[in-house]
Amino acid sequence: MGCVKLVFLMLYVFLFQLVSSSSLPHLCPEDQALALLQFKNMFTVNPNASDHCYDYTDQRIQSYPRTLSWNKSTDCCSWDGVHCDETTGQVIALDLRCSQLQGKFHSNSSLFQLSNLKRLDLSYNDFTGSPISPKFGEFSDLTHLDLFDSRFTGLIPSEISHLSKLHVLRISDLNELSLRLHNFELLLKNLTQLRELNLEFINISSTIPSNFSSHLTNLWLSYTELRGVLPERVFHLSNLELLDLSHNPQLTVRFPTTIWNSSASLVKLYLSRVNIAGNIPDSFSYLTALHELDMVYTNLSGPIPKPLWNLTNIESLGLHYNHLEGPIPQLPIFEKLKKLSLRNNNLDGGLEFLSFNRSWTQLEELDFSSNSLTGPIPSNVSGLRNLQSLYLSSNNLNGTIPSWIFSLPSLIVLDLSNNTFSGKIQEFKSKTLIIVTLKQNKLEGPIPNSLLNQKSLFYLLLSHNNISGHISSSICNLKTLIVLDLGSNNLEGTIPQCVGEMKEYLSDLDLSNNRLSGTINTTFSVGNSLRVISLHGNKLTGKVPRSLINCKYLTLLDLGNNQLNDTFPNWLGHLSQLKILSLRSNKLHGPIKSSGNTNLFTRLQIMDLSYNGFSGNLPESILGNLQAMKKIDESTSFPEYISGPYTFFYDYLTTITTKGHDYDSVRIFNSNMIINLSKNRFEGHIPSIIGDLVGLRTLNLSHNALEGHIPASFQNLSVLESLDLSSNKISGAIPQQLASLTFLEVLNLSHNHLVGCIPKGKQFDSFGNSSYQGNDGLRGFPLSKHCGGDDQVTTPAELDQEEEEEDSPMISWQGVLVGYGCGLVIGLSVIYIMWSTQYPAWFSRMDLKLEHIITTRMKKHKKRY
């Protein structure tokens, strides 16, 4: 009996030790802990990293330095991001995504000592342009490799294709990585277990092989420069759930006409900016699992394809930026539809179908903007109660805005701009508005109070309507407002003083072309974010507010067409970002004094001080500081507009004078370099330093009291398109060098004291009389006074001599003959004397000069008769 107890006791102890030992976690091997610490020490924590990042599916991920918790006093299996095998303690997974790592990733990194790794995620870090090491191909057990968006550069090594157990491969960086065709084929050939392949933004620049893994569920190949024809086999991958081939404009896609093997599994299909060949086949009708379809910029034409209406499970349908035409048909019952975009097509007809679609209860975004839709918005729409974003801009819609739109409880974005809607803006029920743009309609009445009490409104654009009343100080309650555009309405009263205190977000402030009066009494706070201030075309008085000096980011300042009474605000030159300055049509006066500072107005591209009372010499010191105008903008093939970061809904607009015309509220190209100092009282000479402004496109110095000559340095203004020096006191000849200005379209030198011959050739042959009228001393084409047949340019001295000759009494032909007779006798005597005294050279020169004088006078007298 005792022996039996002893046996049971020993068995109990053995089992206890066995259980105890199996429940204790294994410590990670010391060499692997050391390898991880060495890896950690190769990098620093990025001080500029955000506290979050977004993955390739736009999911937000918390960003923090995971490796900071790593230290040798603790088991590495407990370190953040490190996962060990429960049995052996070996490190088998490393998750360092969004870990704020920064530094070079060396090819001999200690990371490659972790030979048992099965999962490795280094995505969303900053490896500062390091190449991808071939040693990544030595992780033979790896099933997941994620190097997405971590600033690797160069070629993706072929050794990656050795990872035959991979289920997930994600490698991407914005146009910094490339993959040779041979290596692409190797990847697809060897990685037969792949479920997900993401090579977005990799420069592949080849056709697509057809040997994809049959297990593939997700294939991301957008922005990869693919070309050729997509193999049809891709659509027959039976497990395929997501296919993204977007933004490969040289890739041609032909859809199978028979049922696809992926019909039952395909959930997301993204094909924007590819070349879709042929029509949408009936086989599309069988994509019963499809939730998202994106075919933007694919040159689809004709009516909206009928097979798309059979996608009963569709949630997001994007067909914008195509050539679809005809009316929008009675849409089917899309009970799950959340987003529908048909913007930027050629669709016409009305919106009556909205009244009949009562099943769109899940619809959140509807975008029919930039088409040719007509008529009113139906007033009896009841099925869109969950609508959050409504875009109907740039159509031909009219009538009043129906009350159901204002009653939408969850409305976030409303864009009805560029139509002809009329009536009043009603009160909004929604408290979650972010964007409201109703500009360029015929709306009237006051700004509704509900718009002024929003907690998250970013954009409020109501310009170019007939909105009236005062601007309430409640507008300053919009703490998140970025763009406030109330221009071109009938608003009156004063500008609320608190507007300048909306410093945290407000970037663009446009109150132009209203009837606002009083002084600009707002104080612009230190630290504000303003980039645009346009108060043009009001009745504002007083001085230019000195607090504008606090607007450090100001790019456009337009105070033109008001009644401001001040001297030139030279201190505005300290605003280092200022590109457009318009103070035109005010009561500004006095000389523009030099400050001696060479860093003022260095980025200015448009300076309009016209229609004021400035006096004294032209501001040579300021003109010499205009560094932005001292270079030529080369972006002539695709010119860009001057813009800011928030110009999706708002454009930078101002009034400019160019080529002899005023243009109100126009967008400004980056290449526009304009100086307009016309209609002032400037005097003195035109500074030759203007010739250094080689990027200048328009120069207007007209209607002043300038004198002296046109500087020859103007020949350097090689891209000048418009030159107006009219109505001054400029004298001398037109420099012949100006004929080299091949871009010159408009020239006005009228009403000055110019003399001599008008230059010939190139652009000067296209200008009419009006360019030169009021200059009695000018000759040559197109004027009736000719320069003569020898085409030589007459100097001012020679011209004065000829004018004196023409002004003498008319000489009779008899007098001419007597003169010639006397001259002949005297001439022969002189010839005999000079010949006998050995002066033939002197005689030759005298003979030529006499011949020239006689011939010239004969021609003139013939013309007079």
mmCIF file of C-alpha atoms in Angstrom, residues 196-351:
data_model
loop_
_atom_site.group_PDB
_atom_site.id
_atom_site.type_symbol
_atom_site.label_atom_id
_atom_site.label_comp_id
_atom_site.label_asym_id
_atom_site.label_seq_id
_atom_site.Cartn_x
_atom_site.Cartn_y
_atom_site.Cartn_z
ATOM 1 C CA GLU A 196 -2.836 40.041 -51.382
ATOM 2 C CA LEU A 197 -0.410 41.866 -53.681
ATOM 3 C CA ASN A 198 -0.067 45.633 -53.324
ATOM 4 C CA LEU A 199 2.484 47.376 -55.549
ATOM 5 C CA GLU A 200 0.827 50.803 -55.773
ATOM 6 C CA PHE A 201 3.024 53.624 -57.129
ATOM 7 C CA ILE A 202 5.782 51.191 -58.143
ATOM 8 C CA ASN A 203 7.155 52.005 -61.591
ATOM 9 C CA ILE A 204 6.624 48.716 -63.416
ATOM 10 C CA SER A 205 6.273 50.160 -66.938
ATOM 11 C CA SER A 206 5.383 46.881 -68.601
ATOM 12 C CA THR A 207 2.527 44.679 -69.642
ATOM 13 C CA ILE A 208 0.786 42.519 -67.051
ATOM 14 C CA PRO A 209 1.717 38.816 -66.981
ATOM 15 C CA SER A 210 -1.148 36.378 -66.675
ATOM 16 C CA ASN A 211 0.312 33.959 -64.119
ATOM 17 C CA PHE A 212 -1.304 35.332 -60.980
ATOM 18 C CA SER A 213 -1.794 33.155 -57.934
ATOM 19 C CA SER A 214 -5.157 31.426 -58.006
ATOM 20 C CA HIS A 215 -5.497 32.232 -54.298
ATOM 21 C CA LEU A 216 -5.360 35.979 -54.945
ATOM 22 C CA THR A 217 -8.097 37.990 -53.237
ATOM 23 C CA ASN A 218 -6.740 41.569 -53.354
ATOM 24 C CA LEU A 219 -4.703 43.012 -56.244
ATOM 25 C CA TRP A 220 -3.549 46.640 -56.038
ATOM 26 C CA LEU A 221 -1.624 47.891 -59.093
ATOM 27 C CA SER A 222 -2.666 51.539 -59.365
ATOM 28 C CA TYR A 223 -0.175 54.198 -60.526
ATOM 29 C CA THR A 224 2.293 51.601 -61.831
ATOM 30 C CA GLU A 225 2.692 52.737 -65.483
ATOM 31 C CA LEU A 226 1.217 49.478 -66.751
ATOM 32 C CA ARG A 227 0.569 49.270 -70.469
ATOM 33 C CA GLY A 228 -0.778 46.915 -73.076
ATOM 34 C CA VAL A 229 -3.929 44.846 -72.713
ATOM 35 C CA LEU A 230 -5.030 43.420 -69.380
ATOM 36 C CA PRO A 231 -5.087 39.595 -69.551
ATOM 37 C CA GLU A 232 -8.670 38.416 -69.361
ATOM 38 C CA ARG A 233 -7.593 35.739 -66.893
ATOM 39 C CA VAL A 234 -7.462 38.395 -64.168
ATOM 40 C CA PHE A 235 -11.264 38.632 -64.244
ATOM 41 C CA HIS A 236 -11.499 34.868 -63.871
ATOM 42 C CA LEU A 237 -9.566 34.581 -60.599
ATOM 43 C CA SER A 238 -12.270 32.825 -58.641
ATOM 44 C CA ASN A 239 -11.297 34.226 -55.226
ATOM 45 C CA LEU A 240 -10.757 37.818 -56.343
ATOM 46 C CA GLU A 241 -12.473 40.337 -54.078
ATOM 47 C CA LEU A 242 -10.659 43.584 -54.899
ATOM 48 C CA LEU A 243 -9.055 44.730 -58.162
ATOM 49 C CA ASP A 244 -7.445 48.182 -58.416
ATOM 50 C CA LEU A 245 -5.812 49.045 -61.749
ATOM 51 C CA SER A 246 -6.597 52.758 -61.650
ATOM 52 C CA HIS A 247 -4.397 55.553 -62.984
ATOM 53 C CA ASN A 248 -2.672 53.519 -65.662
ATOM 54 C CA PRO A 249 -3.688 55.492 -68.772
ATOM 55 C CA GLN A 250 -1.718 53.252 -71.164
ATOM 56 C CA LEU A 251 -3.490 50.126 -69.946
ATOM 57 C CA THR A 252 -6.361 48.814 -72.061
ATOM 58 C CA VAL A 253 -9.125 46.849 -70.357
ATOM 59 C CA ARG A 254 -11.515 44.594 -72.255
ATOM 60 C CA PHE A 255 -14.223 43.015 -70.155
ATOM 61 C CA PRO A 256 -15.130 39.366 -70.744
ATOM 62 C CA THR A 257 -18.410 38.982 -72.545
ATOM 63 C CA THR A 258 -19.129 35.728 -70.724
ATOM 64 C CA ILE A 259 -19.772 35.319 -67.011
ATOM 65 C CA TRP A 260 -16.638 36.007 -64.984
ATOM 66 C CA ASN A 261 -15.314 33.410 -62.566
ATOM 67 C CA SER A 262 -14.975 36.261 -60.068
ATOM 68 C CA SER A 263 -18.588 37.348 -60.481
ATOM 69 C CA ALA A 264 -19.665 35.913 -57.155
ATOM 70 C CA SER A 265 -16.640 37.151 -55.192
ATOM 71 C CA LEU A 266 -15.635 40.552 -56.637
ATOM 72 C CA VAL A 267 -16.586 43.292 -54.187
ATOM 73 C CA LYS A 268 -14.491 46.304 -55.272
ATOM 74 C CA LEU A 269 -13.440 47.240 -58.817
ATOM 75 C CA TYR A 270 -11.387 50.404 -59.389
ATOM 76 C CA LEU A 271 -10.602 51.266 -63.013
ATOM 77 C CA SER A 272 -10.332 55.062 -63.129
ATOM 78 C CA ARG A 273 -7.999 56.548 -65.767
ATOM 79 C CA VAL A 274 -7.550 53.363 -67.743
ATOM 80 C CA ASN A 275 -8.584 52.848 -71.342
ATOM 81 C CA ILE A 276 -11.783 50.825 -71.437
ATOM 82 C CA ALA A 277 -12.191 49.256 -74.861
ATOM 83 C CA GLY A 278 -15.687 48.755 -76.195
ATOM 84 C CA ASN A 279 -18.957 48.930 -74.328
ATOM 85 C CA ILE A 280 -19.904 47.653 -70.907
ATOM 86 C CA PRO A 281 -21.006 44.066 -71.686
ATOM 87 C CA ASP A 282 -24.041 42.289 -70.278
ATOM 88 C CA SER A 283 -21.683 40.137 -68.209
ATOM 89 C CA PHE A 284 -21.510 43.081 -65.802
ATOM 90 C CA SER A 285 -25.031 42.245 -64.754
ATOM 91 C CA TYR A 286 -23.755 39.126 -62.983
ATOM 92 C CA LEU A 287 -21.413 40.957 -60.590
ATOM 93 C CA THR A 288 -23.891 40.370 -57.815
ATOM 94 C CA ALA A 289 -21.385 40.882 -54.995
ATOM 95 C CA LEU A 290 -20.030 44.197 -56.295
ATOM 96 C CA HIS A 291 -20.201 46.999 -53.727
ATOM 97 C CA GLU A 292 -17.868 49.630 -55.207
ATOM 98 C CA LEU A 293 -17.313 50.463 -58.882
ATOM 99 C CA ASP A 294 -15.064 53.307 -59.978
ATOM 100 C CA MET A 295 -14.728 54.052 -63.710
ATOM 101 C CA VAL A 296 -13.658 57.699 -63.702
ATOM 102 C CA TYR A 297 -11.864 59.184 -66.737
ATOM 103 C CA THR A 298 -12.337 56.053 -68.828
ATOM 104 C CA ASN A 299 -13.814 57.708 -71.955
ATOM 105 C CA LEU A 300 -17.196 56.055 -71.509
ATOM 106 C CA SER A 301 -19.656 57.557 -73.968
ATOM 107 C CA GLY A 302 -23.287 57.305 -74.947
ATOM 108 C CA PRO A 303 -26.143 56.683 -72.520
ATOM 109 C CA ILE A 304 -25.475 55.338 -69.045
ATOM 110 C CA PRO A 305 -24.806 51.595 -69.623
ATOM 111 C CA LYS A 306 -27.850 49.500 -68.745
ATOM 112 C CA PRO A 307 -25.903 46.530 -67.291
ATOM 113 C CA LEU A 308 -24.862 48.790 -64.424
ATOM 114 C CA TRP A 309 -28.453 49.060 -63.256
ATOM 115 C CA ASN A 310 -28.447 45.342 -62.378
ATOM 116 C CA LEU A 311 -25.780 45.791 -59.694
ATOM 117 C CA THR A 312 -28.311 45.397 -56.922
ATOM 118 C CA ASN A 313 -25.754 45.356 -54.104
ATOM 119 C CA ILE A 314 -23.832 48.406 -55.274
ATOM 120 C CA GLU A 315 -22.948 50.919 -52.555
ATOM 121 C CA SER A 316 -20.652 53.305 -54.441
ATOM 122 C CA LEU A 317 -20.855 54.049 -58.171
ATOM 123 C CA GLY A 318 -18.437 56.556 -59.724
ATOM 124 C CA LEU A 319 -18.792 57.362 -63.428
ATOM 125 C CA HIS A 320 -17.631 60.976 -63.358
ATOM 126 C CA TYR A 321 -15.381 62.699 -65.904
ATOM 127 C CA ASN A 322 -16.594 60.706 -68.883
ATOM 128 C CA HIS A 323 -18.641 61.497 -71.991
ATOM 129 C CA LEU A 324 -21.963 60.021 -70.959
ATOM 130 C CA GLU A 325 -24.903 61.791 -72.515
ATOM 131 C CA GLY A 326 -28.662 61.902 -72.619
ATOM 132 C CA PRO A 327 -31.074 62.150 -69.700
ATOM 133 C CA ILE A 328 -30.555 60.350 -66.417
ATOM 134 C CA PRO A 329 -33.022 57.445 -66.609
ATOM 135 C CA GLN A 330 -35.408 56.267 -63.965
ATOM 136 C CA LEU A 331 -32.816 54.652 -61.733
ATOM 137 C CA PRO A 332 -33.459 51.174 -60.321
ATOM 138 C CA ILE A 333 -33.934 50.230 -56.714
ATOM 139 C CA PHE A 334 -30.466 50.557 -55.236
ATOM 140 C CA GLU A 335 -31.393 49.915 -51.630
ATOM 141 C CA LYS A 336 -27.751 49.816 -50.494
ATOM 142 C CA LEU A 337 -26.519 52.755 -52.567
ATOM 143 C CA LYS A 338 -24.536 55.260 -50.501
ATOM 144 C CA LYS A 339 -22.616 57.215 -53.130
ATOM 145 C CA LEU A 340 -23.508 58.081 -56.736
ATOM 146 C CA SER A 341 -21.336 60.372 -58.862
ATOM 147 C CA LEU A 342 -22.081 61.324 -62.463
ATOM 148 C CA ARG A 343 -20.327 64.714 -62.404
ATOM 149 C CA ASN A 344 -18.538 66.161 -65.432
ATOM 150 C CA ASN A 345 -20.415 64.345 -68.166
ATOM 151 C CA ASN A 346 -22.775 65.605 -70.878
ATOM 152 C CA LEU A 347 -26.005 64.519 -69.231
ATOM 153 C CA ASP A 348 -29.100 66.620 -69.824
ATOM 154 C CA GLY A 349 -32.773 66.656 -68.951
ATOM 155 C CA GLY A 350 -34.332 67.240 -65.573
ATOM 156 C CA LEU A 351 -34.210 65.778 -62.081
#
